[in-house]
C-alpha cells in the first residue's frame, strides 16, 4: 500500500510517494471542453494551452488562492495526477495533503472530499507552513522558535513554529500569481500593451525584482496593442517591474511584522538568532530576502529547494503517519 503526500498548490501540484520520493511536479491546469465539460488535458499539456485555446476549449486553474475554486475539475485533476504518480494497479492509498493555514472548515472539507473522490483510503490535512518548515530541514519538535514564510502561487503563509505546532501565523492571498497580475496591469496601464499570464510570468522570472539593484536589466516583450489590437513589441527594464511589484511585496512584509508582533518574546529571541526561512516559488523573486532583512532587521535565508520544500516535508511526515492518526 503506497502512502502519498500532495502539495496541492494554486500554481503547481507536487506529489511525493513514500519510498520513491517526488514523482510528479506539474502545473495545476486543466483543459476542458466547455460544451461537454469533458477533461481534455491536465498538467503540462494543459499549461501549454493557457491563453491559446479555441473558443470551446478552456484551460483553467481549478485552485484559487490555495483553495478549491472548481470542485469537479479539481477532483478530475487529482485523479489524473494520482494515477500518473502511482499507476493504476495500486488503489486506496493514504493521502497527506497540505493546505494554507487559515482556510475555513468548508474549504478543508472540500479538499478532503476531492481527495476521497480519487479513491483514497484515508486523507490527512496538514498546514503548509509547518510542512514547508519540515521540508526545509528545520527541527520544529523542540521548544525553540522557527519562522517560515512560504510564498506560493495563490497564498503566502507566514508562521512561527515550536514544539511541533504553529504558535502564531498569518495567511494572505498575495503571492506569485498576484505578482503576475501586477505585471499584466502595469503593461496595460503604462505601455498600452496586453500580455497574458505566461508572458507576465516570464517577465517576473527574467527581470522581476523587489529590491533596488545596481544593474537595470532590459527585456523585449511581445503583446497586443491595447489601442489598435495589433501585435507590438516594447522594451521594459527591471526598475519598472520593481515599481509594479513593490506595493504587494511590502504587504507580505507587513503581514510578517504582524506575526512577529504576536510572537512570545522567548521565541522572538530564537528567530533573531536563527533567522527566517523562505520557501515556495515566490521566494525566488529577486531581492525578496534583502527586502525582508532590511525591513525586519532579522537574518533571512532561502531554503535549499524552495519549490519542493512542502512535498519533501510530506515525505518526512509520511514516515510518521501514525502520529497524525492519533
XYZ file of C-alpha atoms in Angstrom:
326
model
C 0.000 0.000 0.000
C 1.556 3.318 -1.028
C 1.220 6.435 1.103
C 1.404 9.666 -0.861
C 1.910 13.315 0.024
C 0.428 16.072 -2.127
C 1.356 19.742 -2.251
C -1.902 20.925 -3.823
C -0.835 24.364 -4.959
C -2.569 27.120 -6.895
C 0.255 27.077 -9.462
C 1.641 23.525 -9.236
C 0.821 20.091 -7.850
C 3.797 18.174 -6.445
C 3.367 14.532 -5.422
C 5.657 12.576 -3.108
C 5.326 8.783 -2.946
C 6.699 7.037 0.151
C 9.747 5.043 -0.871
C 10.093 6.763 -4.261
C 10.413 10.480 -3.413
C 8.968 13.244 -5.619
C 7.420 11.559 -8.660
C 5.341 14.387 -10.149
C 5.580 18.171 -10.400
C 3.151 19.703 -12.884
C 1.110 22.913 -13.270
C -2.384 22.931 -11.665
C -4.060 23.497 -15.016
C -6.884 21.551 -16.667
C -8.164 21.950 -20.232
C -11.872 21.182 -20.610
C -14.411 21.197 -23.415
C -16.817 23.949 -22.346
C -19.748 22.265 -24.135
C -19.405 18.715 -22.795
C -17.350 19.566 -19.648
C -15.028 16.696 -20.653
C -11.432 16.936 -19.408
C -9.104 17.091 -22.445
C -5.691 17.628 -20.862
C -4.126 18.053 -17.410
C -0.845 19.476 -16.109
C 1.999 20.271 -18.519
C -0.112 19.530 -21.585
C -2.956 21.798 -20.413
C -0.496 24.511 -19.380
C 0.748 24.726 -22.967
C -2.829 25.647 -23.921
C -3.199 28.564 -21.435
C -4.259 31.648 -23.372
C -4.011 29.748 -26.668
C -7.212 27.706 -26.855
C -10.014 27.930 -29.461
C -13.493 29.010 -28.335
C -14.905 25.813 -26.886
C -11.725 24.609 -25.118
C -10.985 26.313 -21.811
C -7.675 25.983 -19.945
C -8.442 26.741 -16.302
C -6.780 26.680 -12.894
C -9.236 24.862 -10.580
C -7.362 26.069 -7.472
C -7.600 29.729 -6.500
C -5.717 31.307 -3.574
C -4.759 27.856 -2.288
C -8.362 26.587 -2.128
C -10.702 24.762 -4.481
C -12.483 27.091 -6.907
C -13.942 24.305 -9.061
C -14.667 21.095 -7.151
C -15.346 18.708 -10.068
C -12.343 19.836 -12.082
C -10.047 19.628 -9.033
C -11.240 16.065 -8.416
C -10.543 15.126 -12.044
C -7.113 16.775 -11.871
C -6.185 14.961 -8.642
C -7.414 11.667 -10.038
C -5.263 12.102 -13.143
C -2.148 13.054 -11.177
C -2.508 10.274 -8.590
C -2.907 7.624 -11.314
C 0.110 9.077 -13.109
C 2.130 9.051 -9.873
C 1.339 5.562 -8.563
C -0.027 3.679 -11.584
C -3.499 2.239 -11.951
C -2.961 -1.070 -10.127
C -2.499 0.110 -6.550
C -5.598 1.767 -5.239
C -6.801 3.226 -1.969
C -3.587 4.959 -0.804
C -3.421 7.043 2.360
C -3.016 10.660 1.271
C -1.497 13.591 3.142
C -2.481 16.952 1.618
C -1.134 20.389 2.515
C -3.369 23.450 2.716
C -2.946 27.151 3.678
C -3.039 27.815 7.427
C -6.148 30.000 7.572
C -8.662 28.232 5.313
C -12.184 27.645 6.583
C -13.664 24.337 7.668
C -15.800 24.330 4.495
C -12.667 24.735 2.347
C -10.905 21.965 4.307
C -13.878 19.657 3.772
C -13.821 20.407 0.026
C -10.131 19.418 -0.189
C -10.771 16.223 1.835
C -13.737 15.273 -0.360
C -11.795 15.909 -3.579
C -9.055 13.551 -2.321
C -11.557 10.916 -1.156
C -13.239 11.029 -4.589
C -9.953 9.737 -6.084
C -10.311 6.503 -4.073
C -8.121 7.360 -1.080
C -8.424 5.063 1.940
C -7.723 7.863 4.388
C -6.941 11.571 3.983
C -4.890 13.754 6.329
C -4.633 17.545 6.122
C -1.596 19.453 7.342
C -0.888 23.180 7.333
C 1.500 24.296 4.635
C 3.988 26.397 6.644
C 4.503 23.537 9.113
C 5.179 21.040 6.319
C 7.399 23.557 4.480
C 9.470 24.015 7.658
C 9.952 20.251 7.966
C 10.866 20.033 4.261
C 13.392 22.867 4.685
C 15.168 20.754 7.308
C 14.076 22.655 10.434
C 13.612 20.685 13.631
C 10.273 22.054 14.804
C 9.833 19.437 17.550
C 11.995 21.277 20.107
C 10.793 24.125 22.407
C 12.526 26.701 20.224
C 11.166 29.266 17.751
C 11.405 28.741 13.984
C 9.910 31.124 11.448
C 8.886 30.249 7.901
C 7.467 32.363 5.067
C 6.035 30.129 2.334
C 5.335 32.231 -0.777
C 3.310 30.034 -3.117
C 1.240 30.758 -6.207
C -2.019 31.762 -4.503
C -1.154 32.401 -0.845
C 1.736 33.439 1.348
C 1.766 31.562 4.653
C 3.788 33.047 7.497
C 4.226 31.064 10.700
C 6.234 30.772 13.882
C 6.603 27.149 14.986
C 7.657 25.495 18.211
C 7.134 22.054 19.805
C 5.775 20.613 16.560
C 2.971 23.137 16.156
C 2.141 26.623 14.885
C 2.332 29.307 17.593
C 1.310 32.335 15.504
C 0.501 32.530 11.817
C -0.970 34.633 9.065
C -2.056 33.618 5.566
C -2.574 36.285 2.936
C -3.815 35.919 -0.613
C -0.846 37.745 -2.111
C 1.734 35.523 -3.782
C 3.266 34.574 -7.133
C 0.037 34.930 -9.131
C -0.553 38.392 -7.625
C 2.822 39.498 -8.965
C 1.885 38.180 -12.435
C -1.351 40.227 -12.283
C 0.635 43.306 -11.198
C 2.831 42.945 -14.293
C -0.194 42.478 -16.613
C -1.820 45.627 -15.157
C 1.410 47.649 -15.401
C 2.000 46.683 -19.054
C -1.556 47.700 -19.945
C -1.561 50.982 -17.967
C 1.952 52.173 -18.812
C 2.760 50.663 -22.209
C -0.811 50.171 -23.533
C 0.066 46.576 -24.381
C -1.855 43.470 -23.338
C 0.155 40.416 -22.251
C -1.075 37.045 -20.984
C -0.347 35.118 -17.788
C 2.543 33.182 -19.304
C 4.271 36.311 -20.637
C 3.846 38.004 -17.243
C 5.427 35.023 -15.525
C 8.362 35.100 -17.963
C 8.893 38.817 -17.255
C 8.804 38.096 -13.494
C 11.377 35.300 -13.774
C 13.614 37.161 -16.212
C 13.828 40.687 -14.740
C 11.430 40.689 -11.761
C 12.855 42.230 -8.593
C 11.548 43.768 -5.366
C 14.764 45.384 -4.143
C 16.822 48.091 -5.808
C 19.873 46.869 -7.679
C 22.891 48.459 -9.318
C 22.224 46.973 -12.737
C 18.996 47.716 -14.572
C 18.383 44.814 -16.969
C 16.134 45.205 -20.014
C 13.809 42.802 -21.810
C 11.766 42.812 -25.006
C 8.100 41.907 -24.539
C 5.628 40.971 -27.267
C 1.922 41.533 -26.793
C -1.238 43.023 -28.298
C -1.572 46.762 -28.648
C -4.480 47.827 -26.410
C -5.486 50.575 -28.866
C -5.002 49.093 -32.359
C -5.350 45.404 -31.420
C -2.238 44.599 -33.489
C 0.876 42.741 -32.258
C 3.562 45.032 -30.828
C 6.934 44.724 -29.105
C 8.097 47.006 -26.278
C 11.304 47.133 -24.243
C 10.958 47.287 -20.465
C 13.520 47.445 -17.674
C 13.976 45.990 -14.207
C 13.298 49.260 -12.407
C 9.813 49.457 -13.936
C 8.926 45.923 -12.847
C 10.257 46.574 -9.352
C 7.905 49.562 -9.161
C 4.991 47.371 -10.300
C 5.698 44.646 -7.708
C 6.839 46.680 -4.713
C 3.428 47.503 -3.224
C 2.326 43.863 -2.946
C 5.793 42.755 -1.798
C 5.511 45.240 1.081
C 2.125 43.739 2.043
C 3.962 40.433 2.659
C 6.500 42.368 4.768
C 3.678 43.957 6.812
C 1.979 40.583 7.376
C 5.325 39.196 8.596
C 5.654 42.114 11.023
C 2.160 41.337 12.354
C 3.147 37.709 13.038
C 6.379 38.818 14.764
C 4.434 41.274 16.930
C 2.177 38.420 18.137
C 5.111 36.083 18.837
C 6.123 35.401 22.506
C 9.405 37.199 23.335
C 11.362 33.986 24.033
C 10.560 32.685 20.558
C 11.349 36.107 19.029
C 14.833 35.837 20.514
C 15.282 32.414 18.853
C 14.194 33.870 15.488
C 16.716 36.725 15.861
C 19.435 34.065 16.268
C 18.314 31.613 13.589
C 16.709 33.955 11.074
C 13.663 33.446 8.856
C 13.480 30.709 6.204
C 11.806 31.468 2.851
C 10.160 28.644 0.894
C 7.863 28.412 -2.152
C 8.374 29.615 -5.715
C 7.766 33.258 -4.777
C 10.895 33.240 -2.599
C 12.938 33.019 -5.816
C 11.798 36.518 -6.845
C 14.969 38.536 -6.871
C 15.585 40.779 -3.866
C 12.983 39.239 -1.519
C 15.497 38.145 1.166
C 17.190 41.585 1.072
C 13.860 43.447 1.299
C 12.714 41.389 4.311
C 16.100 41.637 6.012
C 16.160 45.440 5.653
C 12.545 45.947 6.781
C 12.549 43.424 9.668
C 16.204 43.616 10.796
C 16.311 39.824 11.066
C 18.535 37.442 9.026
C 16.629 35.880 6.097
C 17.587 32.741 4.150
C 16.069 30.933 1.170
C 15.611 27.170 1.663
C 17.828 24.835 -0.397
C 14.979 23.629 -2.639
C 12.175 26.184 -2.114
C 9.931 24.811 -4.879
C 9.727 21.313 -3.412
C 10.004 22.017 0.350
C 6.332 21.279 1.029
C 6.381 18.000 -0.923
C 9.614 16.937 0.789
C 8.037 17.814 4.133
C 5.122 15.494 3.350
C 7.734 12.791 2.728
C 9.088 13.214 6.265
C 5.568 13.209 7.756
C 4.557 10.107 5.767
C 7.179 8.199 7.772
C 5.200 9.067 10.931
C 1.583 8.871 9.751
C 0.622 7.002 12.921
C 1.288 10.211 14.874
C -1.146 12.095 12.616
C -3.720 9.309 13.035
C -3.610 9.924 16.771
